[in-house]
Short mmCIF file of C-alpha atoms in Angstrom, two decimals:
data_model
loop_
_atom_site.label_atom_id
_atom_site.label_comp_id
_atom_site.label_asym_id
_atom_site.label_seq_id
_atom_site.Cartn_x
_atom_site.Cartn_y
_atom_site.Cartn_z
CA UNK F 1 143.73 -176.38 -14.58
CA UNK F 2 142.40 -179.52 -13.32
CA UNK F 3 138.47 -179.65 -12.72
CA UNK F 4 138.03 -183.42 -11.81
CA UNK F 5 136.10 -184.91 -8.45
CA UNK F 6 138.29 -184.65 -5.64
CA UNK F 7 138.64 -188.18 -3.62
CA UNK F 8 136.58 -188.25 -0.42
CA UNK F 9 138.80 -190.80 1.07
CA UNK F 10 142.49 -191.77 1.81
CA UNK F 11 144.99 -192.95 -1.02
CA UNK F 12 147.35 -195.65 -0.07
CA UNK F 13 149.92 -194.31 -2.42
CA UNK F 14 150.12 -191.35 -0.73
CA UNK F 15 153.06 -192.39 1.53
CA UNK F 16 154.67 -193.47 -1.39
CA UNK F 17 155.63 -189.82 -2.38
CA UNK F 18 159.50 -188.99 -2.57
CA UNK F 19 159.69 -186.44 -5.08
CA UNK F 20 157.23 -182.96 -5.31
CA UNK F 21 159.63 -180.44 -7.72
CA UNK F 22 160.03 -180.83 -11.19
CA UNK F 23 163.90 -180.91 -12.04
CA UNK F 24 162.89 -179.81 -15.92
CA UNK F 25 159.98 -178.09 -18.09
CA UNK F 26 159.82 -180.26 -20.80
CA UNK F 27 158.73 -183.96 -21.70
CA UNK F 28 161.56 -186.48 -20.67
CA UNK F 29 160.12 -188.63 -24.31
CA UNK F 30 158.56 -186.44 -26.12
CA UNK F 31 161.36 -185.23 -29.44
CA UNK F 32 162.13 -181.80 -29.04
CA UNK F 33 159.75 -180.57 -31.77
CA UNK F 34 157.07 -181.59 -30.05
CA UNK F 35 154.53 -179.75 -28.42
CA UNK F 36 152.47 -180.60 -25.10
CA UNK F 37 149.33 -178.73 -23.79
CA UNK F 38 150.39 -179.74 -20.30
CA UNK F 39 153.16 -181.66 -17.95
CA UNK F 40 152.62 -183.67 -14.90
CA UNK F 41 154.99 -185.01 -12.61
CA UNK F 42 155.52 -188.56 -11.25
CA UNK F 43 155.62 -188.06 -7.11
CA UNK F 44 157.52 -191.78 -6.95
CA UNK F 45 160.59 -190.49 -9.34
CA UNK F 46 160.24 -187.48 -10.42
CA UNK F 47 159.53 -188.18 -14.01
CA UNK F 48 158.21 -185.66 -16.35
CA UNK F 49 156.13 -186.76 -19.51
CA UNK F 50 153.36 -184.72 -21.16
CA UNK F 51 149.73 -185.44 -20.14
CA UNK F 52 146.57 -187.42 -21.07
CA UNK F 53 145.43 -184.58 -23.69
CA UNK F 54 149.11 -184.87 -25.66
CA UNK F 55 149.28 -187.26 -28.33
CA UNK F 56 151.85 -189.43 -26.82
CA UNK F 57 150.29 -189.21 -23.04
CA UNK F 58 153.70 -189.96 -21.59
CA UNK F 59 152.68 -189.55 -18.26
CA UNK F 60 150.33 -192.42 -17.88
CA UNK F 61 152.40 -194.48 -19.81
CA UNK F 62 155.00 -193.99 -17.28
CA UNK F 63 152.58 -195.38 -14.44
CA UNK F 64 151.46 -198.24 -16.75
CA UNK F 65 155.38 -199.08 -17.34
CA UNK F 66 156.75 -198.86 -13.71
CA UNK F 67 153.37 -199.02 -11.71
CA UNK F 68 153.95 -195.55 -10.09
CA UNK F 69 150.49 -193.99 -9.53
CA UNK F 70 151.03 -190.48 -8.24
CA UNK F 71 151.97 -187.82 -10.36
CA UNK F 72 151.17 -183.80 -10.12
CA UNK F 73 151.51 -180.93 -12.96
CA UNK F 74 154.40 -179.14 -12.62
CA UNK F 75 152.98 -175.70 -12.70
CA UNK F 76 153.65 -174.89 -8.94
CA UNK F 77 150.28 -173.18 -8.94
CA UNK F 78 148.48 -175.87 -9.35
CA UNK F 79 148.78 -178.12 -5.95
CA UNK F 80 146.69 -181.31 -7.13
CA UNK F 81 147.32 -185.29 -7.06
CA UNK F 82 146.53 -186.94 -9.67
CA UNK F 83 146.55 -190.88 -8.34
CA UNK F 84 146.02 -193.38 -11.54
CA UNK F 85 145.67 -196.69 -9.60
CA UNK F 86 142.42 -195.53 -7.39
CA UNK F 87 141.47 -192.86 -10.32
CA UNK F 88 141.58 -190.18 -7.68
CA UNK F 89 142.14 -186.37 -7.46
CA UNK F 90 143.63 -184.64 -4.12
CA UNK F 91 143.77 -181.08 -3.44
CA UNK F 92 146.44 -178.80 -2.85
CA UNK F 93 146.36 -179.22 0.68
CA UNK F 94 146.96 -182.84 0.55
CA UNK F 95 150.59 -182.23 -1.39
CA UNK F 96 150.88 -178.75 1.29
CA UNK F 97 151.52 -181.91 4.21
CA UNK F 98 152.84 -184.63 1.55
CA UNK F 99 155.45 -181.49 1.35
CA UNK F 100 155.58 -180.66 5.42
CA UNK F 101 156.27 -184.60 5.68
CA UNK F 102 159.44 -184.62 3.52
CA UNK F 103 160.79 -181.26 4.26
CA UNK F 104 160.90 -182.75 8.34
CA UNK F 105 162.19 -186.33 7.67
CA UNK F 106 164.72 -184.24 6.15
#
């Protein structure tokens, strides 16, 4: 579960956020043999790649390749924003109204 400092202020990339459920469980790069200790989310697409602690860290290089910052894990218990631009955490409330937001815009 994620530990890290929680931002104290808005993230612009917040209203970028489109996507908030995982479509899969496993690493859209990683081979099929290989294993991940975690999986987080890209909020912009929806992209899954394994996290920073993996070997291949396909999440971040999916920010550093198409500049989306958000991303989540995509165990539903675990609520946080991870934001890679501003090197910010946000709590599970903050993706609770992220969620509110796109459930009414419809």
């Amino acid at each position: 579960m994620f530990t890290g400092q929680v931002a104290d202020k808005p993230c612009p990339h917040l209203t970028d956020v489109r996507v908030t459920r995982p479509t899969t469980d496993t690493c859209n790069d990683c081979r099929p043999d290989e294993i991940w200790p975690a999986l987080r989310m890209c909020l912009t697409c929806g992209h899954v790649g394994c996290c920073d602690t993996a070997t291949n860290k396909h999440a971040r290089a999916h920010w550093e390749e198409t500049g989306h910052p958000l991303m989540r894990s995509i165990r539903m218990d675990e609520g946080w924003i991870w934001c890679y631009e501003d090197n910010a955490a946000f709590q599970k409330r903050t993706l609770e109204r992220i969620e509110a937001r796109l459930a009414a815009a419809g």
